[in-house]
Coordinates of C-alpha atoms in Angstrom, one line a residue:
X1 CA 76.2 -276.7 96.0
X2 CA 72.8 -275.1 95.3
X3 CA 71.1 -276.8 92.4
X4 CA 69.4 -273.9 90.7
X5 CA 71.8 -271.9 88.6
X6 CA 72.1 -268.2 89.5
X7 CA 72.9 -265.3 87.1
X8 CA 76.6 -265.3 86.7
X9 CA 78.1 -261.8 87.1
X10 CA 81.3 -262.4 88.9
X11 CA 83.7 -264.3 86.6
X12 CA 85.7 -261.3 85.7
X13 CA 85.5 -259.6 89.2
X14 CA 88.9 -260.8 90.5
X15 CA 90.5 -259.6 87.3
X16 CA 88.8 -256.2 87.7
X17 CA 90.2 -256.0 91.3
X18 CA 93.5 -257.0 89.8
X19 CA 96.9 -257.2 91.3
X20 CA 96.0 -254.9 94.2
X21 CA 94.3 -257.9 95.9
X22 CA 97.2 -259.5 97.7
X23 CA 99.4 -256.5 98.5
X24 CA 98.6 -256.8 102.2
X25 CA 99.7 -260.5 102.4
X26 CA 102.8 -261.2 104.5
X27 CA 106.0 -262.5 103.2
X28 CA 106.0 -266.3 103.4
X29 CA 107.8 -269.3 101.9
X30 CA 108.1 -269.2 98.1
X31 CA 105.4 -271.1 96.2
X32 CA 106.3 -274.7 95.5
X33 CA 107.9 -275.5 92.2
X34 CA 105.8 -277.4 89.7
X35 CA 106.9 -280.9 88.9
X36 CA 108.1 -281.7 85.4
X37 CA 105.2 -282.6 83.0
X38 CA 106.5 -286.2 82.8
X39 CA 106.2 -286.7 86.5
X40 CA 102.9 -288.4 87.5
X41 CA 100.7 -286.6 90.0
X42 CA 101.8 -287.0 93.6
X43 CA 99.3 -288.5 96.0
X44 CA 99.3 -286.2 99.0
X45 CA 101.1 -282.9 99.2
X46 CA 104.2 -281.1 97.9
X47 CA 106.8 -279.4 100.1
X48 CA 105.3 -276.0 101.0
X49 CA 107.7 -274.4 103.4
X50 CA 106.0 -273.7 106.8
X51 CA 102.5 -274.7 105.8
X52 CA 101.4 -277.9 107.7
X53 CA 100.4 -281.2 106.2
X54 CA 96.8 -281.5 107.3
X55 CA 96.0 -285.1 108.5
X56 CA 93.2 -286.2 106.0
X57 CA 92.3 -289.0 108.5
X58 CA 91.2 -286.3 110.9
X59 CA 89.1 -284.6 108.2
X60 CA 87.5 -288.0 107.5
X61 CA 86.7 -288.4 111.2
X62 CA 84.7 -285.1 111.0
X63 CA 82.9 -286.5 108.0
X64 CA 82.1 -289.7 109.9
X65 CA 80.5 -287.6 112.7
X66 CA 78.5 -285.4 110.2
X67 CA 77.3 -288.6 108.6
X68 CA 76.3 -290.0 112.1
X69 CA 74.5 -286.7 112.9
X70 CA 72.5 -287.1 109.7
X71 CA 71.7 -290.8 110.5
X72 CA 70.3 -289.7 113.9
X73 CA 68.1 -287.1 112.2
X74 CA 66.3 -288.8 109.4
X75 CA 69.2 -289.1 107.0
X76 CA 69.7 -285.4 106.4
X77 CA 71.4 -282.2 107.7
X78 CA 69.0 -279.8 105.9
X79 CA 69.2 -276.2 107.2
X80 CA 65.8 -276.2 108.9
X81 CA 66.3 -279.5 110.7
X82 CA 67.9 -280.8 113.9
X83 CA 70.7 -282.4 111.9
X84 CA 71.9 -279.0 110.8
X85 CA 71.7 -277.6 114.3
X86 CA 73.6 -280.6 115.7
X87 CA 76.2 -280.1 112.9
X88 CA 76.6 -276.5 114.1
X89 CA 77.0 -277.6 117.7
X90 CA 79.7 -280.1 116.7
X91 CA 81.8 -277.6 114.8
X92 CA 81.2 -274.8 117.4
X93 CA 82.3 -276.9 120.3
X94 CA 85.6 -277.9 118.7
X95 CA 86.4 -274.3 117.7
X96 CA 85.6 -272.9 121.1
X97 CA 87.8 -275.5 122.8
X98 CA 90.6 -274.5 120.4
X99 CA 90.4 -270.8 121.4
X100 CA 88.5 -269.3 118.5
X101 CA 86.1 -266.4 118.9
X102 CA 82.9 -268.1 117.7
X103 CA 79.5 -266.5 116.9
X104 CA 76.2 -268.1 115.8
X105 CA 74.5 -265.6 113.5
X106 CA 70.8 -266.2 113.2
X107 CA 69.5 -265.7 109.6
X108 CA 66.7 -263.3 110.4
X109 CA 65.7 -262.5 106.8
X110 CA 65.9 -264.2 103.4
X111 CA 66.4 -267.8 104.8
X112 CA 64.0 -270.7 104.7
X113 CA 61.5 -271.0 107.6
X114 CA 63.3 -272.6 110.6
X115 CA 66.8 -272.4 109.1
X116 CA 69.6 -272.6 111.6
X117 CA 72.4 -270.1 112.0
X118 CA 75.5 -269.2 110.2
X119 CA 78.6 -270.1 112.3
X120 CA 81.5 -267.6 112.2
X121 CA 84.9 -268.2 113.8
X122 CA 87.8 -265.9 113.9
X123 CA 91.3 -266.6 115.1
X124 CA 92.0 -263.6 117.4
X125 CA 95.5 -262.8 116.2
X126 CA 96.9 -260.7 113.4
X127 CA 96.0 -257.4 111.9
X128 CA 92.3 -256.9 112.4
X129 CA 92.1 -254.6 109.4
X130 CA 93.3 -257.3 107.0
X131 CA 91.0 -260.3 106.9
X132 CA 91.2 -263.4 104.8
X133 CA 88.0 -265.4 104.9
X134 CA 87.5 -269.2 104.2
X135 CA 84.0 -270.6 104.0
X136 CA 81.8 -273.5 103.1
X137 CA 78.1 -274.4 103.5
X138 CA 77.3 -276.7 106.3
X139 CA 73.7 -277.7 105.3
X140 CA 72.8 -280.6 103.1
X141 CA 69.8 -281.2 100.8
X142 CA 66.8 -282.9 102.4
X143 CA 67.3 -286.0 100.3
X144 CA 70.6 -287.1 102.0
X145 CA 73.4 -286.5 104.5
X146 CA 75.5 -284.3 102.2
X147 CA 78.9 -285.7 103.0
X148 CA 80.6 -284.5 99.8
X149 CA 78.1 -281.7 99.3
X150 CA 79.2 -280.2 101.5
X151 CA 80.6 -282.0 104.5
X152 CA 83.8 -282.2 102.6
X153 CA 84.4 -278.5 102.5
X154 CA 83.1 -278.0 106.1
X155 CA 85.3 -280.8 107.5
X156 CA 88.4 -279.6 105.7
X157 CA 87.9 -276.0 107.0
X158 CA 87.3 -277.3 110.5
X159 CA 90.5 -279.4 110.6
X160 CA 92.5 -276.5 109.0
X161 CA 91.2 -274.2 111.7
X162 CA 92.1 -276.7 114.5
X163 CA 95.6 -277.1 113.0
X164 CA 96.1 -273.3 113.0
X165 CA 95.1 -273.2 116.7
X166 CA 97.4 -276.1 117.6
X167 CA 100.4 -274.6 115.8
X168 CA 99.6 -271.1 116.9
X169 CA 102.0 -269.3 114.5
X170 CA 102.6 -265.6 114.5
X171 CA 99.9 -264.0 112.4
X172 CA 100.3 -261.1 110.0
X173 CA 96.5 -261.0 109.2
X174 CA 93.3 -262.2 110.6
X175 CA 91.7 -265.5 109.5
X176 CA 87.9 -265.8 109.6
X177 CA 86.0 -269.0 108.9
X178 CA 82.3 -269.2 107.9
X179 CA 80.0 -272.2 107.9
X180 CA 76.9 -271.2 106.0
X181 CA 73.2 -272.1 106.5
X182 CA 70.6 -272.5 103.8
X183 CA 73.0 -272.6 100.8
X184 CA 71.0 -275.4 99.2
X185 CA 67.9 -273.1 99.1
X186 CA 69.6 -270.3 97.3
X187 CA 72.9 -269.1 99.0
X188 CA 70.7 -267.5 101.7
X189 CA 73.0 -267.7 104.7
X190 CA 76.0 -266.2 103.0
X191 CA 73.8 -263.6 101.4
X192 CA 72.5 -262.6 104.8
X193 CA 76.0 -262.5 106.3
X194 CA 77.4 -260.3 103.5
X195 CA 74.5 -257.9 103.6
X196 CA 74.9 -257.5 107.3
X197 CA 78.4 -256.2 107.0
X198 CA 79.0 -252.5 107.0
X199 CA 81.1 -251.0 104.2
X200 CA 84.0 -250.7 106.6
X201 CA 83.8 -254.4 107.6
X202 CA 83.5 -255.5 103.9
X203 CA 86.6 -253.5 103.0
X204 CA 88.6 -255.4 105.6
X205 CA 88.0 -258.7 103.8
X206 CA 90.8 -258.9 101.2
X207 CA 89.6 -262.2 99.7
X208 CA 87.1 -264.9 100.4
X209 CA 87.8 -268.6 99.6
X210 CA 85.0 -271.0 99.1
X211 CA 85.1 -274.8 99.3
X212 CA 82.1 -276.8 98.0
X213 CA 82.3 -280.4 97.0
X214 CA 86.1 -281.0 97.3
X215 CA 86.0 -284.8 97.4
X216 CA 84.0 -285.9 94.3
X217 CA 84.7 -289.6 93.5
X218 CA 85.0 -289.0 89.7
X219 CA 86.1 -285.4 90.2
X220 CA 88.4 -283.0 88.6
X221 CA 90.5 -280.2 90.0
X222 CA 88.7 -276.9 89.6
X223 CA 89.5 -273.4 90.9
X224 CA 87.2 -270.4 91.0
X225 CA 88.7 -267.6 88.9
X226 CA 91.8 -269.7 88.3
X227 CA 93.9 -267.0 86.7
X228 CA 93.0 -264.2 89.2
X229 CA 95.3 -262.8 91.9
X230 CA 93.2 -264.3 94.6
X231 CA 93.6 -267.8 93.1
X232 CA 97.4 -267.5 92.9
X233 CA 98.3 -269.5 96.0
X234 CA 95.6 -272.1 95.4
X235 CA 96.8 -272.7 91.9
X236 CA 100.4 -272.7 93.0
X237 CA 99.8 -275.6 95.3
X238 CA 97.9 -277.7 92.8
X239 CA 100.4 -276.8 90.1
X240 CA 103.1 -278.2 92.4
X241 CA 101.2 -281.6 92.2
X242 CA 101.1 -281.3 88.3
X243 CA 97.3 -281.3 88.5
X244 CA 96.8 -278.7 85.8
X245 CA 93.6 -277.2 87.4
X246 CA 90.9 -275.7 85.3
X247 CA 88.3 -272.9 85.7
X248 CA 85.3 -273.9 87.8
X249 CA 82.7 -273.1 85.2
X250 CA 80.1 -275.5 86.5
X251 CA 80.1 -273.9 89.9
X252 CA 80.0 -270.3 88.8
X253 CA 77.3 -268.4 90.6
X254 CA 76.1 -271.6 92.4
X255 CA 77.8 -271.4 95.7
X256 CA 78.5 -269.0 98.5
X257 CA 81.4 -267.2 96.9
X258 CA 78.8 -265.6 94.6
X259 CA 77.4 -263.6 97.6
X260 CA 80.8 -262.1 98.2
X261 CA 81.5 -261.4 94.5
X262 CA 78.2 -259.4 94.4
X263 CA 79.6 -257.3 97.2
X264 CA 82.8 -256.5 95.4
X265 CA 85.0 -258.9 97.4
X266 CA 87.6 -260.9 95.5
X267 CA 87.0 -264.7 95.6
X268 CA 88.5 -268.0 94.7
X269 CA 88.2 -271.6 96.0
X270 CA 88.5 -275.3 95.2
X271 CA 85.9 -277.6 93.8
X272 CA 85.9 -281.1 92.3
X273 CA 82.6 -281.0 90.4
X274 CA 78.9 -281.9 90.9
X275 CA 76.5 -283.3 88.3
X276 CA 78.3 -282.3 85.1
X277 CA 80.1 -285.0 83.2
X278 CA 83.9 -285.5 83.0
X279 CA 85.2 -285.0 79.5
X280 CA 87.6 -287.4 77.8
X281 CA 90.4 -284.9 78.0
X282 CA 89.8 -284.5 81.7
X283 CA 89.8 -288.3 82.2
X284 CA 93.1 -288.5 80.4
X285 CA 94.6 -285.8 82.5
X286 CA 93.2 -286.7 86.0
X287 CA 92.0 -290.3 85.7
X288 CA 88.4 -291.4 86.3
X289 CA 85.6 -292.2 83.9
X290 CA 84.8 -290.0 80.9
X291 CA 81.1 -289.1 80.2
X292 CA 80.2 -289.8 83.8
X293 CA 79.2 -287.2 86.5
X294 CA 81.9 -285.9 88.7
X295 CA 79.7 -286.9 91.6
X296 CA 77.1 -289.6 90.8
X297 CA 75.5 -289.2 94.2
X298 CA 75.0 -285.4 93.9
X299 CA 72.0 -284.4 95.9
X300 CA 71.1 -288.0 96.7
X301 CA 70.8 -290.3 99.7
X302 CA 74.0 -292.1 98.6
X303 CA 76.1 -289.0 99.4
X304 CA 77.6 -290.6 102.5
X305 CA 81.1 -291.3 103.7
X306 CA 81.3 -293.9 101.0
X307 CA 81.1 -291.1 98.4
X308 CA 84.4 -289.5 99.2
X309 CA 87.6 -289.3 97.1
X310 CA 90.2 -289.3 99.9
X311 CA 93.0 -288.4 97.5
X312 CA 91.2 -285.4 96.2
X313 CA 90.2 -284.4 99.7
X314 CA 93.8 -284.6 100.9
X315 CA 95.0 -282.5 98.0
X316 CA 92.3 -279.9 98.7
X317 CA 92.8 -279.5 102.4
X318 CA 96.6 -279.2 102.0
X319 CA 96.0 -276.6 99.4
X320 CA 93.7 -274.7 101.8
X321 CA 96.4 -274.8 104.5
X322 CA 99.0 -273.6 102.0
X323 CA 96.8 -270.7 101.0
X324 CA 96.1 -269.7 104.5
X325 CA 99.7 -269.8 105.6
X326 CA 100.8 -268.0 102.5
X327 CA 98.4 -265.1 103.0
X328 CA 98.0 -264.7 106.7
X329 CA 100.8 -266.3 108.7
X330 CA 103.9 -264.3 109.4
X331 CA 107.4 -265.8 108.9
X332 CA 107.5 -268.7 111.4
X333 CA 111.1 -267.8 112.4
X334 CA 110.7 -264.3 113.7
X335 CA 113.6 -262.0 113.8
X336 CA 112.9 -261.3 117.5
X337 CA 111.9 -263.9 120.0
X338 CA 111.7 -264.4 123.8
X339 CA 111.1 -267.0 126.5
X340 CA 108.6 -267.0 129.4
X341 CA 108.8 -268.8 132.8
X342 CA 106.9 -268.6 136.0
X343 CA 108.5 -269.2 139.5
X344 CA 107.1 -270.8 141.5
X345 CA 104.8 -272.6 139.2
X346 CA 102.4 -273.6 141.9
X347 CA 100.5 -271.9 144.8
X348 CA 98.2 -273.0 147.6
X349 CA 95.8 -270.7 149.4
X350 CA 92.8 -270.7 151.6
X351 CA 89.6 -269.1 150.1
X352 CA 90.1 -265.4 150.4
X353 CA 93.9 -265.6 150.2
X354 CA 96.4 -264.7 147.5
X355 CA 99.4 -266.3 145.9
X356 CA 102.2 -264.5 144.1
X357 CA 104.7 -265.7 141.5
X358 CA 107.3 -264.1 139.3
X359 CA 107.0 -264.0 135.5
X360 CA 110.5 -263.9 133.9
X361 CA 111.2 -263.2 130.3
X362 CA 114.4 -263.3 128.3
X363 CA 115.3 -262.2 124.8
X364 CA 116.3 -265.4 122.9
X365 CA 116.7 -264.0 119.4
X366 CA 117.2 -260.6 117.9
X367 CA 116.2 -257.4 119.7
X368 CA 114.2 -257.0 122.9
X369 CA 110.5 -256.5 122.5
X370 CA 107.4 -255.6 124.5
X371 CA 105.6 -258.6 125.9
X372 CA 102.0 -258.3 127.1
X373 CA 101.0 -260.6 129.9
X374 CA 97.6 -262.3 130.4
X375 CA 96.1 -265.3 132.1
X376 CA 93.2 -267.7 131.4
X377 CA 91.5 -270.6 133.0
X378 CA 90.7 -269.0 136.3
X379 CA 87.5 -270.3 138.0
X380 CA 84.8 -268.2 139.5
X381 CA 86.1 -266.2 142.5
X382 CA 89.7 -266.1 141.3
X383 CA 91.4 -263.2 139.6
X384 CA 94.9 -262.8 138.1
X385 CA 96.8 -259.5 137.8
X386 CA 100.3 -258.5 136.7
X387 CA 102.5 -255.7 137.9
X388 CA 103.6 -254.5 135.4
X389 CA 101.1 -255.8 132.8
X390 CA 103.7 -255.6 130.1
X391 CA 107.5 -255.9 130.2
X392 CA 110.4 -255.6 127.8
X393 CA 111.8 -259.0 127.1
X394 CA 114.6 -259.6 129.7
X395 CA 112.4 -258.0 132.4
X396 CA 110.0 -259.6 135.0
X397 CA 106.6 -259.0 136.4
X398 CA 104.8 -260.1 139.6
X399 CA 101.7 -262.2 139.1
X400 CA 99.1 -262.0 141.9
X401 CA 96.4 -264.7 142.1
X402 CA 93.6 -263.5 144.4
X403 CA 90.8 -265.7 145.6
X404 CA 87.4 -264.6 147.0
X405 CA 86.0 -266.2 150.2
X406 CA 83.5 -267.9 147.9
X407 CA 86.1 -269.6 145.7
X408 CA 85.5 -273.3 145.5
X409 CA 88.2 -275.5 146.9
X410 CA 90.1 -277.5 144.2
X411 CA 93.1 -277.5 141.9
X412 CA 93.1 -275.3 138.9
X413 CA 95.7 -275.0 136.1
X414 CA 96.0 -271.4 134.9
X415 CA 97.5 -270.6 131.5
X416 CA 99.8 -267.6 131.5
X417 CA 100.5 -266.1 128.1
X418 CA 103.1 -263.6 126.9
X419 CA 102.3 -262.0 123.6
X420 CA 104.9 -260.1 121.5
X421 CA 105.8 -260.8 117.9
X422 CA 104.9 -264.4 118.8
X423 CA 103.0 -265.8 121.8
X424 CA 104.4 -268.1 124.4
X425 CA 102.6 -269.9 127.2
X426 CA 103.3 -271.5 130.6
X427 CA 101.2 -273.0 133.4
X428 CA 100.7 -272.0 137.0
X429 CA 98.8 -274.5 139.2
X430 CA 96.6 -273.0 141.9
X431 CA 95.2 -275.0 144.8
X432 CA 92.4 -273.5 146.8
X433 CA 92.2 -275.4 150.2
X434 CA 89.0 -276.6 151.7
X435 CA 87.5 -274.9 154.8
X436 CA 86.4 -278.2 156.5
X437 CA 82.7 -277.7 155.8
X438 CA 80.5 -278.9 153.0
X439 CA 77.4 -277.6 151.4
X440 CA 75.8 -280.4 149.4
X441 CA 75.2 -279.5 145.8
X442 CA 74.7 -280.9 142.3
X443 CA 77.8 -280.1 140.3
X444 CA 77.0 -281.2 136.7
X445 CA 75.6 -278.6 134.4
X446 CA 73.0 -279.5 131.8
X447 CA 73.0 -283.1 132.9
X448 CA 69.6 -283.6 131.3
X449 CA 70.8 -282.1 128.0
X450 CA 67.7 -279.9 127.7
X451 CA 69.7 -276.6 127.4
X452 CA 71.7 -277.0 124.2
X453 CA 75.1 -278.7 124.4
X454 CA 77.3 -276.5 126.6
X455 CA 79.3 -277.1 128.7
X456 CA 79.6 -280.6 127.3
X457 CA 82.5 -281.1 124.9
X458 CA 83.4 -283.8 122.5
X459 CA 80.9 -285.3 120.1
X460 CA 78.1 -282.9 121.0
X461 CA 76.2 -283.7 117.9
X462 CA 75.0 -286.8 119.9
X463 CA 72.9 -284.4 122.0
X464 CA 69.4 -283.6 120.8
X465 CA 65.8 -284.7 120.5
X466 CA 66.7 -287.5 118.1
X467 CA 64.0 -289.5 116.3
X468 CA 64.3 -293.2 117.0
X469 CA 65.1 -293.0 120.7
X470 CA 63.3 -291.2 123.6
X471 CA 64.4 -289.2 126.6
X472 CA 64.3 -290.5 130.2
X473 CA 62.7 -287.1 131.1
X474 CA 62.2 -283.9 129.1
X475 CA 62.8 -284.2 125.3
X476 CA 66.5 -284.3 124.8
X477 CA 69.2 -286.8 125.6
X478 CA 72.7 -288.0 124.4
X479 CA 72.7 -290.9 121.9
X480 CA 76.2 -292.5 121.8
X481 CA 76.8 -295.2 119.3
X482 CA 74.0 -296.8 117.3
X483 CA 75.8 -296.7 113.9
X484 CA 76.3 -300.4 113.2
X485 CA 79.9 -299.7 112.0
X486 CA 83.2 -298.9 113.6
X487 CA 82.7 -295.6 115.5
X488 CA 83.5 -293.9 118.8
X489 CA 81.5 -291.1 120.5
X490 CA 82.4 -289.3 123.7
X491 CA 81.1 -286.5 125.9
X492 CA 83.1 -284.7 128.6
X493 CA 82.5 -282.1 131.3
X494 CA 85.0 -280.6 133.8
X495 CA 83.9 -280.0 137.3
X496 CA 85.5 -279.2 140.7
X497 CA 84.6 -281.3 143.7
X498 CA 84.8 -279.0 146.8
X499 CA 87.0 -280.0 149.7
X500 CA 85.3 -280.5 153.0
X501 CA 82.7 -282.8 151.6
X502 CA 82.7 -286.5 152.6
X503 CA 80.8 -288.0 149.7
X504 CA 80.5 -287.5 145.9
X505 CA 78.2 -289.6 143.9
X506 CA 77.6 -289.7 140.1
X507 CA 74.3 -291.0 138.9
X508 CA 73.0 -291.2 135.3
X509 CA 70.2 -293.0 133.5
X510 CA 71.4 -295.3 130.6
X511 CA 69.4 -297.2 128.0
X512 CA 71.3 -299.8 126.1
X513 CA 69.7 -301.5 123.1
X514 CA 71.5 -303.7 120.6
X515 CA 71.2 -305.8 117.5
X516 CA 74.0 -308.1 118.7
X517 CA 72.9 -311.6 119.6
X518 CA 76.0 -313.2 121.1
X519 CA 76.8 -312.8 124.8
X520 CA 80.1 -311.2 123.8
X521 CA 81.1 -307.6 124.6
X522 CA 81.5 -306.3 121.0
X523 CA 80.4 -302.7 121.7
X524 CA 81.3 -301.0 124.9
X525 CA 80.4 -298.0 127.1
X526 CA 82.8 -296.5 129.6
X527 CA 82.9 -293.8 132.3
X528 CA 86.2 -292.2 133.0
X529 CA 87.6 -289.6 135.4
X530 CA 90.7 -288.2 133.6
X531 CA 92.5 -291.3 132.4
X532 CA 91.0 -293.7 135.0
X533 CA 88.1 -295.9 133.9
X534 CA 85.5 -296.3 136.6
X535 CA 83.1 -298.7 134.8
X536 CA 82.7 -300.5 131.5
X537 CA 79.4 -301.8 130.2
X538 CA 78.6 -303.4 126.8
X539 CA 76.0 -304.8 124.5
X540 CA 75.6 -307.7 126.9
X541 CA 74.0 -305.3 129.4
X542 CA 71.2 -304.3 127.0
X543 CA 67.8 -304.0 128.7
X544 CA 64.3 -302.6 128.0
X545 CA 64.1 -298.9 129.0
X546 CA 66.5 -296.9 131.2
X547 CA 68.5 -298.1 134.1
X548 CA 69.9 -295.8 136.7
X549 CA 73.7 -296.3 137.3
X550 CA 75.7 -295.0 140.3
X551 CA 79.4 -294.4 140.7
X552 CA 81.3 -293.3 143.8
X553 CA 83.5 -290.2 143.1
X554 CA 84.5 -289.6 146.7
X555 CA 88.2 -290.2 146.1
X556 CA 88.2 -287.1 143.8
X557 CA 86.9 -284.6 146.4
X558 CA 89.1 -281.5 146.4
X559 CA 90.1 -282.0 142.8
X560 CA 89.1 -280.5 139.4
X561 CA 88.2 -283.5 137.3
X562 CA 87.1 -284.2 133.7
X563 CA 84.2 -286.7 133.5
X564 CA 83.9 -288.6 130.2
X565 CA 81.3 -290.9 128.8
X566 CA 82.6 -293.0 125.8
X567 CA 80.8 -295.5 123.5
X568 CA 82.8 -297.6 121.0
X569 CA 81.2 -299.9 118.4
X570 CA 82.8 -302.6 116.2
X571 CA 82.3 -303.0 112.5
X572 CA 78.7 -304.4 112.5
X573 CA 75.4 -304.7 114.4
X574 CA 74.5 -301.5 116.2
X575 CA 74.5 -300.9 120.0
X576 CA 73.0 -297.7 121.2
X577 CA 74.0 -296.2 124.6
X578 CA 71.5 -293.4 125.4
X579 CA 72.3 -291.2 128.4
X580 CA 70.0 -288.8 130.3
X581 CA 69.6 -287.0 133.6
X582 CA 73.2 -287.2 134.8
X583 CA 74.0 -285.7 138.2
X584 CA 77.1 -285.4 140.5
X585 CA 75.9 -284.8 144.1
X586 CA 78.2 -283.9 147.0
X587 CA 77.4 -284.2 150.6

């Protein structure tokens, strides 16, 4: 939350917009019933129909990673620093892997010098003309890592987004997430985003929900515009826990919802309080200590993972999920449904050849419907077509998988999707045979980590030009571990080893340094292909400077593999595993 207080002009805005706000929302499960006043607050969540129970442990795992990113970057994730850019990379990679349309929006005016981008992610289903937006600022102040302010809101939105993708329900409206830059310097990132929207695009956003400091250790339960139409589902969820939420007066005009209010977009959101003091009445109602700040580490270096109220975080993230499902998710038991199958489910071709299969559909509930067919996961040189491209459920289509002569030999799982009132998926496995010849080549992309984070996945915040460690060459590297507490970091990349080659060799440079003194393997580093561990090193292998390591991957020739580096530390005494200049050479 930005420290300086802005002019407050939006408190009555949601009331002005009035009851017309949620008319576009789909029908969903009824709001949960409030518990009797004599029932103590429930730790966790209430029954909320189809809305999921978000795993707060996963939210806390994101917070652990954000804290680690700050630690590797001078103790901060301020908008103009590498810690912020690494935070963006961490969130972005998880969203892209989950299937979101993700955009980095540079803030080209109004932001601090050197400020990183806004990160915008949209789930590509539902009515594009009806958008519900959920946002939080991802930057911290310069004085600390910003884990409650505002890792808490950022991590809660990330895990909610990942849960939405995993469950993949039928959508009645679009859901868009925003992680804002430069909030701590004056709401600059969200101001830039809103000002960049055309009038038409602004009108599509039916409500914006903001989450800033939702895990304050001495916090209360506050809702922006608590009695507005926009706030109704948020209040309904916390009412179901007998929390008796109050208006967020402390936060009025001080976080990114204000940028949307100024543009005439209805807003609400959760907060648990910043530097203001809890009253005696609030302490009696919610617990905690009266006349003490809601967050005694507000804008300080002690705003770490130790400064998190897990109960409040859990109640907040489940309320976010309830609101999202209530507004944007269609009835999870559609009146009409269908099944999808592919026969045969595998195909083997020479480069330049084709494979065909039959996509069959059946109406499993209600009336027949139109099913649009598509495929994803095809490598370079492979195309997938359908004849016809859409069918009425109960009908079938011929799928043709065509390969170019240049298609790399290997095995590729293709995802086939049928989209109607809901989406169903199935898998077709394509094998491109080798030609008997081999052109030696280096297969890993960005093995020196100099070109951002792609295509590496996992804990990509470990990649960067971190202070405290140095690269083997260039300026960037991957720093796994080094926390001095229980933690796991991993980086993965998928590659195809062409058939026809007789040798495949992985090399990488690894620097291990440790504070451990015993010759016992407390902290470990492993290299895996798929689920198979190829080697394990530990703190006992620590040495001065980098050492080149070599592994034979010849047994995997002709296969698509996922290569993973993983570092695991125990509860004390750091061990750092620093990787650079990785290569996978065939011959």
